[in-house]
Tab-separated table of C-alpha atoms in Angstrom:
chain	number	residue	atom	x	y	z
D	1	MET	CA	212.390	226.006	261.417
D	2	SER	CA	214.588	225.704	258.278
D	3	LEU	CA	218.408	225.920	258.492
D	4	LYS	CA	218.058	228.818	256.274
D	5	ALA	CA	215.709	230.480	258.914
D	6	CYS	CA	217.965	229.660	261.776
D	7	ILE	CA	220.900	231.055	260.206
D	8	GLY	CA	219.277	234.209	259.768
D	9	ASP	CA	217.698	234.315	263.004
D	10	ARG	CA	219.520	232.798	265.512
D	11	ILE	CA	217.770	234.207	268.283
D	12	SER	CA	214.540	233.007	267.559
D	13	GLY	CA	215.998	229.597	267.274
D	14	LEU	CA	216.908	229.766	271.005
D	15	PRO	CA	214.741	228.042	273.464
D	16	ASP	CA	211.849	229.757	275.196
D	17	GLU	CA	213.784	229.614	278.491
D	18	ILE	CA	216.912	231.542	277.262
D	19	ILE	CA	214.383	234.038	275.169
D	20	CYS	CA	212.432	234.657	278.347
D	21	HIS	CA	215.588	235.325	280.146
D	22	ILE	CA	216.853	238.050	277.442
D	23	LEU	CA	213.428	239.618	277.669
D	24	SER	CA	213.410	239.822	281.483
D	25	PHE	CA	216.073	242.894	281.232
D	26	LEU	CA	213.668	244.812	279.248
D	27	ILE	CA	210.553	246.860	280.313
D	28	THR	CA	207.274	244.837	279.747
D	29	GLU	CA	206.186	247.442	277.306
D	30	GLU	CA	209.458	246.874	275.230
D	31	ALA	CA	208.917	243.072	275.628
D	32	VAL	CA	205.384	242.920	274.080
D	33	LYS	CA	206.524	244.861	271.313
D	34	THR	CA	208.840	241.876	270.236
D	35	SER	CA	205.488	239.988	269.454
D	36	VAL	CA	205.143	241.718	266.016
D	37	LEU	CA	208.656	240.115	265.019
D	38	SER	CA	207.087	236.795	264.015
D	39	ARG	CA	204.928	233.921	264.616
D	40	ARG	CA	207.530	232.398	266.805
D	41	TRP	CA	207.744	235.633	268.862
D	42	LYS	CA	203.778	236.166	269.076
D	43	ASN	CA	203.342	235.200	273.170
D	44	VAL	CA	206.860	234.589	274.095
D	45	TRP	CA	206.863	237.927	276.127
D	46	ALA	CA	203.758	236.755	278.267
D	47	TYR	CA	206.239	233.893	279.604
D	48	ASN	CA	208.562	236.400	280.876
D	49	PRO	CA	208.451	235.962	284.939
D	50	ASN	CA	209.225	239.657	285.344
D	51	ILE	CA	206.556	242.671	284.574
D	52	ASP	CA	207.620	245.962	284.741
D	53	LEU	CA	205.290	248.508	284.072
D	54	CYS	CA	205.366	252.258	284.090
D	55	ASP	CA	202.814	254.937	283.400
D	56	LEU	CA	205.326	256.991	281.357
D	57	GLY	CA	206.338	254.450	278.973
D	58	CYS	CA	209.198	254.885	276.785
D	59	GLY	CA	209.490	258.438	277.837
D	60	ARG	CA	205.561	259.422	277.178
D	61	ARG	CA	203.050	259.714	279.708
D	62	ILE	CA	200.044	257.037	279.276
D	63	ASN	CA	196.833	258.626	280.523
D	64	SER	CA	195.414	256.539	283.751
D	65	ASP	CA	192.449	254.557	281.889
D	66	ASN	CA	195.082	253.384	279.195
D	67	PHE	CA	197.450	252.457	281.751
D	68	GLU	CA	195.148	250.589	283.779
D	69	GLY	CA	193.855	248.387	280.966
D	70	ILE	CA	197.659	247.633	279.957
D	71	VAL	CA	198.637	246.651	283.669
D	72	ASN	CA	194.994	244.460	283.515
D	73	LEU	CA	195.918	242.626	280.240
D	74	VAL	CA	199.359	241.708	281.224
D	75	LEU	CA	198.445	240.206	284.342
D	76	LEU	CA	195.704	238.241	282.722
D	77	SER	CA	198.031	237.154	280.263
D	78	ARG	CA	200.003	235.163	283.144
D	79	GLY	CA	197.500	232.658	283.229
D	80	SER	CA	198.628	230.388	286.052
D	81	LEU	CA	202.232	231.329	285.760
D	82	ASP	CA	203.875	232.485	288.844
D	83	ILE	CA	205.448	236.056	288.715
D	84	HIS	CA	208.991	236.420	290.087
D	85	ARG	CA	209.343	240.249	289.906
D	86	PHE	CA	206.184	242.506	289.808
D	87	SER	CA	207.399	246.156	289.524
D	88	LEU	CA	204.966	249.366	288.942
D	89	THR	CA	205.756	252.695	288.596
D	90	CYS	CA	202.904	255.536	288.590
D	91	GLU	CA	203.931	258.828	287.813
D	92	ASP	CA	199.990	260.020	287.804
D	93	PHE	CA	197.038	259.208	290.159
D	94	VAL	CA	195.755	255.580	289.607
D	95	ASN	CA	192.314	254.154	290.626
D	96	TYR	CA	192.667	252.648	294.102
D	97	SER	CA	190.333	249.640	293.552
D	98	CYS	CA	192.513	248.783	290.484
D	99	PHE	CA	195.685	248.779	292.612
D	100	ASP	CA	194.367	246.593	295.023
D	101	VAL	CA	193.086	244.003	292.438
D	102	TRP	CA	196.993	244.335	290.978
D	103	ILE	CA	198.422	243.577	294.390
D	104	ARG	CA	196.165	240.512	295.149
D	105	SER	CA	196.947	239.404	291.840
D	106	ALA	CA	200.634	239.548	292.111
D	107	VAL	CA	200.386	237.734	295.557
D	108	SER	CA	198.060	235.133	294.032
D	109	HIS	CA	200.827	234.263	291.510
D	110	ASN	CA	203.459	233.965	294.476
D	111	VAL	CA	205.424	237.159	293.549
D	112	VAL	CA	209.030	237.301	295.236
D	113	GLU	CA	210.159	240.920	294.410
D	114	LEU	CA	207.785	243.573	294.486
D	115	VAL	CA	208.859	247.213	293.522
D	116	LEU	CA	205.995	249.921	293.826
D	117	ASP	CA	207.018	253.596	292.764
D	118	LEU	CA	204.354	255.699	293.589
D	119	VAL	CA	205.776	259.189	292.875
D	120	ASP	CA	202.587	261.093	293.407
D	121	GLY	CA	201.696	258.754	296.271
D	122	GLY	CA	197.522	259.203	295.782
D	123	PHE	CA	194.918	257.250	293.943
D	124	SER	CA	191.650	258.297	292.667
D	125	GLN	CA	188.236	256.666	293.387
D	126	LYS	CA	185.258	256.911	291.211
D	127	LEU	CA	181.983	258.199	292.454
D	128	ASP	CA	178.891	257.827	290.562
D	129	LEU	CA	176.668	260.882	291.086
D	130	ILE	CA	172.842	261.121	290.983
D	131	ASP	CA	172.587	262.636	287.422
D	132	GLY	CA	174.493	259.601	285.984
D	133	GLU	CA	177.926	261.523	285.739
D	134	THR	CA	181.121	259.672	287.147
D	135	VAL	CA	183.562	262.028	288.913
D	136	SER	CA	186.868	260.907	290.222
D	137	TYR	CA	188.030	262.080	293.930
D	138	TYR	CA	191.791	261.552	295.500
D	139	VAL	CA	192.321	259.149	298.344
D	140	GLY	CA	195.477	258.319	300.450
D	141	PHE	CA	198.039	255.319	299.482
D	142	GLU	CA	197.442	252.374	301.741
D	143	LEU	CA	199.009	248.972	301.239
D	144	PRO	CA	196.710	246.472	300.209
D	145	LYS	CA	195.948	243.993	303.431
D	146	SER	CA	196.550	241.081	301.196
D	147	LEU	CA	200.096	241.979	300.797
D	148	TYR	CA	201.264	241.800	304.319
D	149	MET	CA	200.948	237.960	304.865
D	150	CYS	CA	202.292	237.040	301.256
D	151	ASN	CA	204.210	233.753	302.076
D	152	THR	CA	206.569	234.144	298.998
D	153	LEU	CA	207.663	238.181	298.882
D	154	VAL	CA	211.241	238.151	299.611
D	155	VAL	CA	212.137	241.931	298.385
D	156	LEU	CA	210.029	244.447	298.524
D	157	LYS	CA	211.162	248.365	297.528
D	158	LEU	CA	208.677	251.115	298.231
D	159	ARG	CA	208.806	254.571	297.223
D	160	LEU	CA	206.035	256.536	299.591
D	161	GLN	CA	204.865	260.116	299.412
D	162	PRO	CA	203.198	262.014	302.218
D	163	SER	CA	199.895	260.697	301.339
D	164	PHE	CA	200.738	257.097	302.103
D	165	THR	CA	199.437	255.092	305.394
D	166	ILE	CA	200.524	251.590	306.092
D	167	THR	CA	198.833	249.400	309.146
D	168	PRO	CA	200.989	246.535	309.361
D	169	PRO	CA	199.819	243.563	311.483
D	170	SER	CA	202.087	241.884	313.897
D	171	ASN	CA	204.443	239.363	312.342
D	172	CYS	CA	203.783	240.469	308.817
D	173	PHE	CA	205.812	239.722	305.815
D	174	PRO	CA	206.563	235.852	307.068
D	175	SER	CA	209.548	235.691	304.183
D	176	LEU	CA	210.813	239.371	303.607
D	177	LYS	CA	214.743	239.361	303.681
D	178	PHE	CA	215.291	242.962	301.745
D	179	LEU	CA	213.195	246.154	302.440
D	180	LYS	CA	213.860	249.633	300.773
D	181	LEU	CA	211.637	252.354	301.880
D	182	MET	CA	212.112	255.660	300.061
D	183	PHE	CA	209.920	258.489	301.310
D	184	ASP	CA	210.129	262.354	301.362
D	185	CYS	CA	208.256	262.713	304.797
D	186	LEU	CA	207.281	259.710	306.950
D	187	ASP	CA	204.696	258.001	309.535
D	188	ILE	CA	207.600	257.237	311.941
D	189	GLU	CA	205.168	254.998	313.958
D	190	SER	CA	204.001	253.053	311.043
D	191	MET	CA	207.856	252.653	309.664
D	192	GLU	CA	209.066	251.661	313.112
D	193	LYS	CA	206.183	249.071	313.173
D	194	LEU	CA	206.844	247.711	309.630
D	195	ILE	CA	210.336	247.322	310.337
D	196	SER	CA	210.009	245.409	313.665
D	197	CYS	CA	207.260	243.090	312.276
D	198	CYS	CA	209.343	241.302	309.568
D	199	PRO	CA	210.786	238.555	311.313
D	200	VAL	CA	213.542	237.493	308.904
D	201	LEU	CA	214.244	240.716	307.356
D	202	GLU	CA	218.001	240.704	306.872
D	203	ASP	CA	218.754	243.982	304.713
D	204	LEU	CA	217.341	247.234	305.196
D	205	ASN	CA	217.739	250.104	302.956
D	206	ILE	CA	216.200	253.931	304.191
D	207	ASP	CA	216.398	256.437	301.547
D	208	CYS	CA	215.099	259.605	302.960
D	209	LYS	CA	214.964	263.482	301.891
D	210	LEU	CA	213.361	265.080	304.865
D	211	VAL	CA	211.467	268.274	304.121
D	212	ASP	CA	209.485	270.751	306.549
D	213	LEU	CA	211.709	269.791	309.420
D	214	ASP	CA	210.992	273.061	310.975
D	215	GLU	CA	207.588	271.522	312.054
D	216	PHE	CA	209.182	268.791	313.882
D	217	PRO	CA	212.006	270.032	316.810
D	218	VAL	CA	212.480	266.617	317.586
D	219	LEU	CA	212.569	263.539	315.608
D	220	ARG	CA	213.036	259.848	316.841
D	221	PHE	CA	213.572	256.949	314.374
D	222	ASN	CA	213.914	253.391	316.128
D	223	ILE	CA	214.974	250.679	313.870
D	224	SER	CA	214.648	247.312	315.472
D	225	ALA	CA	215.605	244.008	313.544
D	226	LEU	CA	216.851	241.182	315.505
D	227	LYS	CA	218.182	239.104	312.220
D	228	LEU	CA	219.145	242.448	310.568
D	229	ASN	CA	222.639	241.702	308.778
D	230	LYS	CA	222.906	244.965	306.446
D	231	LEU	CA	221.580	248.679	307.153
D	232	GLN	CA	221.819	251.552	304.511
D	233	VAL	CA	220.494	254.943	305.937
D	234	TYR	CA	220.601	257.867	303.278
D	235	LEU	CA	219.356	261.185	304.435
D	236	TYR	CA	219.268	264.104	302.223
D	237	GLN	CA	218.299	267.546	302.665
D	238	GLY	CA	214.978	268.687	300.763
D	239	THR	CA	216.618	272.206	299.901
D	240	SER	CA	220.109	273.756	299.159
D	241	GLU	CA	220.241	276.013	302.168
D	242	ILE	CA	223.126	275.747	304.842
D	243	PRO	CA	222.716	273.024	306.874
D	244	ARG	CA	221.064	273.372	310.315
D	245	ALA	CA	221.573	270.831	313.798
D	246	TYR	CA	218.228	269.298	313.406
D	247	GLN	CA	217.492	267.265	316.420
D	248	ILE	CA	217.223	263.718	315.017
D	249	PHE	CA	217.823	260.286	316.971
D	250	VAL	CA	218.567	257.189	315.291
D	251	ASN	CA	218.300	254.261	317.548
D	252	VAL	CA	219.483	250.901	315.926
D	253	ASN	CA	218.590	247.648	317.996
D	254	ALA	CA	219.936	244.982	315.610
D	255	PRO	CA	222.347	242.494	317.337
D	256	SER	CA	223.236	240.477	314.165
D	257	LEU	CA	223.975	243.848	312.117
D	258	GLU	CA	227.268	243.480	310.042
D	259	LYS	CA	227.338	246.113	307.633
D	260	PHE	CA	226.350	249.825	307.854
D	261	ASP	CA	226.212	252.284	305.303
D	262	LEU	CA	225.372	255.794	306.106
D	263	GLN	CA	224.900	259.099	303.952
D	264	ASP	CA	223.755	261.807	306.124
D	265	GLU	CA	223.113	265.334	305.272
D	266	TYR	CA	221.528	266.275	308.607
D	267	MET	CA	224.178	264.665	310.954
D	268	ALA	CA	221.526	262.786	312.883
D	269	ILE	CA	222.229	261.409	316.641
D	270	TYR	CA	222.984	257.827	316.189
D	271	SER	CA	222.960	255.208	318.679
D	272	TRP	CA	223.638	251.604	318.898
D	273	ASN	CA	222.289	248.573	320.988
D	274	LYS	CA	224.580	245.775	320.916
D	275	ALA	CA	226.897	246.502	318.262
D	276	LYS	CA	229.642	243.998	318.590
D	277	SER	CA	228.816	241.954	315.401
D	278	LEU	CA	229.212	245.213	313.086
D	279	SER	CA	232.358	244.801	310.896
D	280	ARG	CA	231.769	246.953	308.123
D	281	ALA	CA	230.803	250.760	307.907
D	282	LYS	CA	230.804	253.099	305.469
D	283	ILE	CA	230.494	256.648	306.662
D	284	ASP	CA	229.587	259.815	304.241
D	285	PHE	CA	229.128	263.132	305.399
D	286	LYS	CA	230.907	264.826	302.462
D	287	GLN	CA	228.370	267.392	302.397
D	288	LEU	CA	229.190	268.291	306.096
D	289	HIS	CA	231.692	271.258	306.004
D	290	ARG	CA	232.258	274.555	307.762
D	291	PHE	CA	230.485	276.608	305.486
D	292	GLN	CA	230.566	280.519	305.608
D	293	GLY	CA	227.745	281.587	307.431
D	294	ILE	CA	227.273	278.880	309.883
D	295	ASP	CA	227.876	279.618	313.464
D	296	ASN	CA	230.450	277.794	315.347
D	297	ASP	CA	227.732	276.134	317.608
D	298	TYR	CA	226.446	274.069	314.698
D	299	ILE	CA	229.899	273.212	313.992
D	300	LEU	CA	231.011	271.942	317.667
D	301	GLU	CA	227.715	270.326	317.558
D	302	SER	CA	228.401	268.316	314.324
D	303	ALA	CA	231.541	267.386	315.656
D	304	ASP	CA	230.240	266.009	318.665
D	305	ARG	CA	227.559	263.956	316.897
D	306	MET	CA	230.393	262.401	314.400
D	307	GLN	CA	232.418	261.223	317.531
D	308	ARG	CA	229.650	259.750	319.514
D	309	LEU	CA	229.013	258.180	315.868
D	310	PHE	CA	232.176	256.820	315.560
D	311	GLU	CA	232.434	255.401	319.344
D	312	GLY	CA	229.559	253.137	318.335
D	313	LEU	CA	231.719	251.646	315.579
D	314	LEU	CA	234.471	250.378	317.829
D	315	TYR	CA	234.289	246.852	316.606
D	316	VAL	CA	234.566	247.488	312.898
D	317	LYS	CA	237.230	245.777	310.871
D	318	ASP	CA	236.580	247.620	307.460
D	319	LEU	CA	235.863	251.350	307.739
D	320	SER	CA	235.301	253.882	305.127
D	321	VAL	CA	234.983	257.372	305.831
D	322	SER	CA	234.517	260.792	303.903
D	323	ALA	CA	234.093	263.421	306.468
D	324	PRO	CA	235.568	267.002	305.260
D	325	LEU	CA	234.685	268.449	308.682
D	326	PHE	CA	236.699	266.182	310.465
D	327	GLY	CA	239.555	267.113	308.513
D	328	ASP	CA	239.250	270.877	309.070
D	329	PRO	CA	242.340	271.867	311.250
D	330	ASP	CA	240.350	274.760	313.135
D	331	ILE	CA	237.924	272.328	314.688
D	332	MET	CA	240.215	269.124	315.103
D	333	HIS	CA	241.085	269.586	318.253
D	334	GLN	CA	237.144	269.783	319.353
D	335	TYR	CA	237.029	265.846	319.164
D	336	HIS	CA	238.558	262.764	320.014
D	337	LEU	CA	238.724	259.406	317.980
D	338	PRO	CA	238.134	256.466	319.701
D	339	THR	CA	240.740	253.707	319.490
D	340	PHE	CA	239.953	251.075	316.793
D	341	ASN	CA	241.373	248.021	318.093
D	342	TYR	CA	239.725	245.556	315.503
D	343	LEU	CA	240.312	247.733	312.374
D	344	ASN	CA	242.449	246.297	309.661
D	345	ARG	CA	241.098	248.007	306.477
D	346	LEU	CA	240.923	252.108	306.276
D	347	GLU	CA	239.414	253.792	303.215
D	348	LEU	CA	240.043	257.581	303.999
D	349	PHE	CA	238.703	260.343	301.454
D	350	LEU	CA	240.694	263.548	302.150
D	351	HIS	CA	238.873	266.466	300.300
D	352	THR	CA	240.682	269.200	299.059
D	353	CYS	CA	239.525	271.260	302.328
D	354	CYS	CA	241.181	268.575	304.527
D	355	SER	CA	244.238	268.648	306.589
D	356	TRP	CA	246.684	265.982	306.391
D	357	LYS	CA	246.005	265.709	309.988
D	358	LEU	CA	243.048	263.542	309.369
D	359	LEU	CA	245.013	260.676	308.419
D	360	THR	CA	247.635	260.922	311.075
D	361	ASN	CA	244.689	260.857	313.818
D	362	PHE	CA	243.457	257.723	312.424
D	363	LEU	CA	246.649	256.040	312.136
D	364	LYS	CA	247.354	256.703	315.652
D	365	LYS	CA	243.835	255.198	316.714
D	366	SER	CA	244.250	252.034	314.346
D	367	HIS	CA	246.819	249.954	315.907
D	368	ASN	CA	246.036	246.471	314.189
D	369	LEU	CA	245.655	248.429	310.449
D	370	LYS	CA	246.771	246.025	307.462
D	371	TYR	CA	245.328	247.980	304.605
D	372	LEU	CA	245.100	251.537	303.802
D	373	PHE	CA	243.229	253.157	300.837
D	374	LEU	CA	243.693	257.171	300.487
D	375	GLN	CA	241.353	259.347	297.705
D	376	SER	CA	243.643	262.209	297.842
D	377	ASN	CA	242.440	265.363	296.490
D	378	ALA	CA	238.761	264.328	296.596
D	379	LYS	CA	236.168	267.036	295.369
D	380	CYS	CA	234.959	269.368	297.931
D	381	SER	CA	231.286	270.596	297.425
D	382	ALA	CA	232.040	273.501	300.025
D	383	PHE	CA	233.392	275.607	297.047
D	384	ARG	CA	230.050	275.927	295.715
D	385	HIS	CA	229.150	277.721	299.179
D	386	GLY	CA	232.318	280.272	298.645
D	387	CYS	CA	234.648	278.103	300.978
D	388	ASP	CA	238.124	278.459	299.600
D	389	PHE	CA	240.505	277.289	302.261
D	390	LEU	CA	243.249	274.547	301.259
D	391	HIS	CA	245.598	272.815	303.752
D	392	HIS	CA	248.429	271.424	301.969
D	393	VAL	CA	250.780	270.971	304.580
D	394	TRP	CA	252.396	267.627	305.905
D	395	SER	CA	253.247	267.615	309.715
D	396	PRO	CA	254.440	264.089	310.665
D	397	PRO	CA	252.790	262.605	314.203
D	398	ARG	CA	254.959	263.067	316.945
D	399	TRP	CA	255.356	259.600	317.662
D	400	VAL	CA	255.300	256.954	314.547
D	401	PRO	CA	251.960	255.136	314.944
D	402	VAL	CA	251.653	251.693	316.056
D	403	CYS	CA	250.420	250.018	312.845
D	404	LEU	CA	253.389	251.581	310.634
D	405	MET	CA	255.589	249.981	312.931
D	406	SER	CA	254.001	246.681	313.208
D	407	CYS	CA	250.969	245.351	310.690
D	408	LEU	CA	250.470	248.032	307.960
D	409	GLU	CA	251.138	245.921	304.780
D	410	ASN	CA	249.367	247.664	301.872
D	411	ILE	CA	248.955	251.412	300.771
D	412	CYS	CA	246.798	252.666	297.731
D	413	ILE	CA	246.864	256.193	297.104
D	414	LYS	CA	244.515	257.543	294.324
D	415	GLY	CA	244.097	261.034	292.901
D	416	PHE	CA	247.712	261.675	293.477
D	417	ARG	CA	249.000	264.904	291.722
D	418	GLY	CA	252.677	264.882	293.271
D	419	ARG	CA	252.526	268.075	295.052
D	420	ALA	CA	255.307	268.601	297.523
D	421	ASP	CA	253.078	267.596	300.489
D	422	GLU	CA	252.059	264.424	298.993
D	423	MET	CA	255.664	263.217	298.211
D	424	GLU	CA	256.414	264.004	301.796
D	425	VAL	CA	253.471	261.441	303.267
D	426	VAL	CA	254.934	258.955	300.935
D	427	LYS	CA	258.464	259.521	301.971
D	428	TYR	CA	257.157	259.171	305.455
D	429	MET	CA	255.053	256.061	305.060
D	430	LEU	CA	258.100	254.368	303.127
D	431	LYS	CA	260.513	255.469	306.063
D	432	GLN	CA	258.319	254.046	308.922
D	433	GLY	CA	256.513	251.863	307.223
D	434	GLU	CA	258.544	248.307	308.601
D	435	VAL	CA	256.335	245.519	307.214
D	436	LEU	CA	255.091	247.307	304.398
D	437	ASN	CA	254.753	245.202	300.897
D	438	ASN	CA	253.433	247.251	298.368
D	439	VAL	CA	252.267	250.874	297.729
D	440	ILE	CA	250.323	251.627	294.692
D	441	ILE	CA	249.838	254.868	293.619
D	442	PHE	CA	247.579	256.014	290.698
D	443	THR	CA	248.691	258.816	288.279
D	444	CYS	CA	246.039	258.928	285.740
D	445	ASP	CA	246.831	262.598	285.293
D	446	PHE	CA	250.498	262.027	284.580
D	447	SER	CA	252.101	262.218	281.256
D	448	VAL	CA	254.801	259.199	280.752
D	449	LYS	CA	257.670	261.452	281.257
D	450	ASP	CA	256.271	262.845	284.407
D	451	GLU	CA	255.659	259.501	285.761
D	452	MET	CA	259.204	258.230	285.173
D	453	LYS	CA	260.311	261.513	286.902
D	454	LEU	CA	258.325	260.735	289.821
D	455	CYS	CA	259.524	257.014	289.858
D	456	GLN	CA	263.044	257.967	289.742
D	457	GLU	CA	262.548	260.270	292.640
D	458	MET	CA	260.787	257.994	294.888
D	459	SER	CA	263.097	255.328	294.310
D	460	THR	CA	265.634	257.443	296.178
D	461	PHE	CA	263.057	257.595	299.326
D	462	PRO	CA	264.785	255.603	302.263
D	463	ARG	CA	262.297	252.234	302.940
D	464	ALA	CA	262.252	250.695	306.216
D	465	SER	CA	260.770	247.359	304.547
D	466	LYS	CA	263.338	245.754	302.051
D	467	ALA	CA	260.196	243.916	300.956
D	468	CYS	CA	258.332	246.735	300.073
D	469	GLN	CA	257.314	247.668	296.308
D	470	ILE	CA	256.262	250.866	294.768
D	471	GLU	CA	253.956	250.488	291.820
D	472	PHE	CA	252.606	253.072	289.576
D	473	ARG	CA	249.034	252.481	287.937
D	474	ARG	CA	246.986	254.727	285.387
């Protein structure tokens, strides 16, 4: 290539390895289009170790016959080269025999990451009639047998629909470390067996929008994985109706679990077996409020379930909580937080419907807390249900929490608006925080003039720690 050409087209002058790395960030259809740029680019896309195919390519639907041809061509172009990531998204029905061939091809090419997003979850199968015509009928989704024993597969992501079936053998997926399951409804027994049969599974992500739960008065789900390190559970409602207390039980047997991330709109009942290794937890119940139209039995049941959940998190060191119902002053007397003896970092989202009592309750139960992050004035989703109660009154605890006198060093407050109750909170923290080093307040909605005024006012607050510095950020 001439010097002039290199100056005019520096990308084409790069080594194939770098160009392939650049193309790996594109979906395969876009990467293939680069072959028309010049002779230099003609077959470079075929060396890209990542294949990302969707039958809704570039915003337009590709009919099933054309899509099958595209997938076959791309896989054939790989030759003997390995496939690192194979991502397949099907918005429409596809031929099951083709699907089986694609998966077997990926396995034979030593695939490391497999993403199957089968939105409709159904497959067509062709049937030859006596008169010579061919018709297609739909069959359920079943993972090809060849996939289960793939020795190179490390990451598997599945979006599953009601028509799927899986029959995992014992000790399947010998190298699988990350598993993500997305579904609207599930075959509990198959899911439990799939998870328990992965001997080296370390990271599990369950993303579930459950529908038609009225047909299942009791739903039990056991998660058992001896080497599991991280668990994410997202349970969403299939409708926008007022929530109900369904009998959903989730039992976790993961003695190596260290991180737990939960978003739950059903308020399932969680139980733990050997959770002493669990050190980080993120609990998100921001959709759970005392909505108008909900009876008190539901509220009390939900509060009891949250209390039971927190009782299983006694050994966490890092905890993030978004639970407006826990901050409702009318029901706070219905539960009691356990003591978090190991907690040293707390992130607390104080929604606009919450009482400051939520903060004081956690402070009283966190004797070794060093870092406190507050998200004040978090948006309350209950307003769309007609909930209009606000609780902007600060009542300091009767006794100064142990953490304020002995170990709380850093406080960060976001969403600060400068209301009287917020000022009282800061004043109390400064007065009682004997080992405080830093108080950081984010004032993105303040003008420069208002921020200066705020700074001057806070500078007059008494401080128990002479080393404490107040910092304002935008």
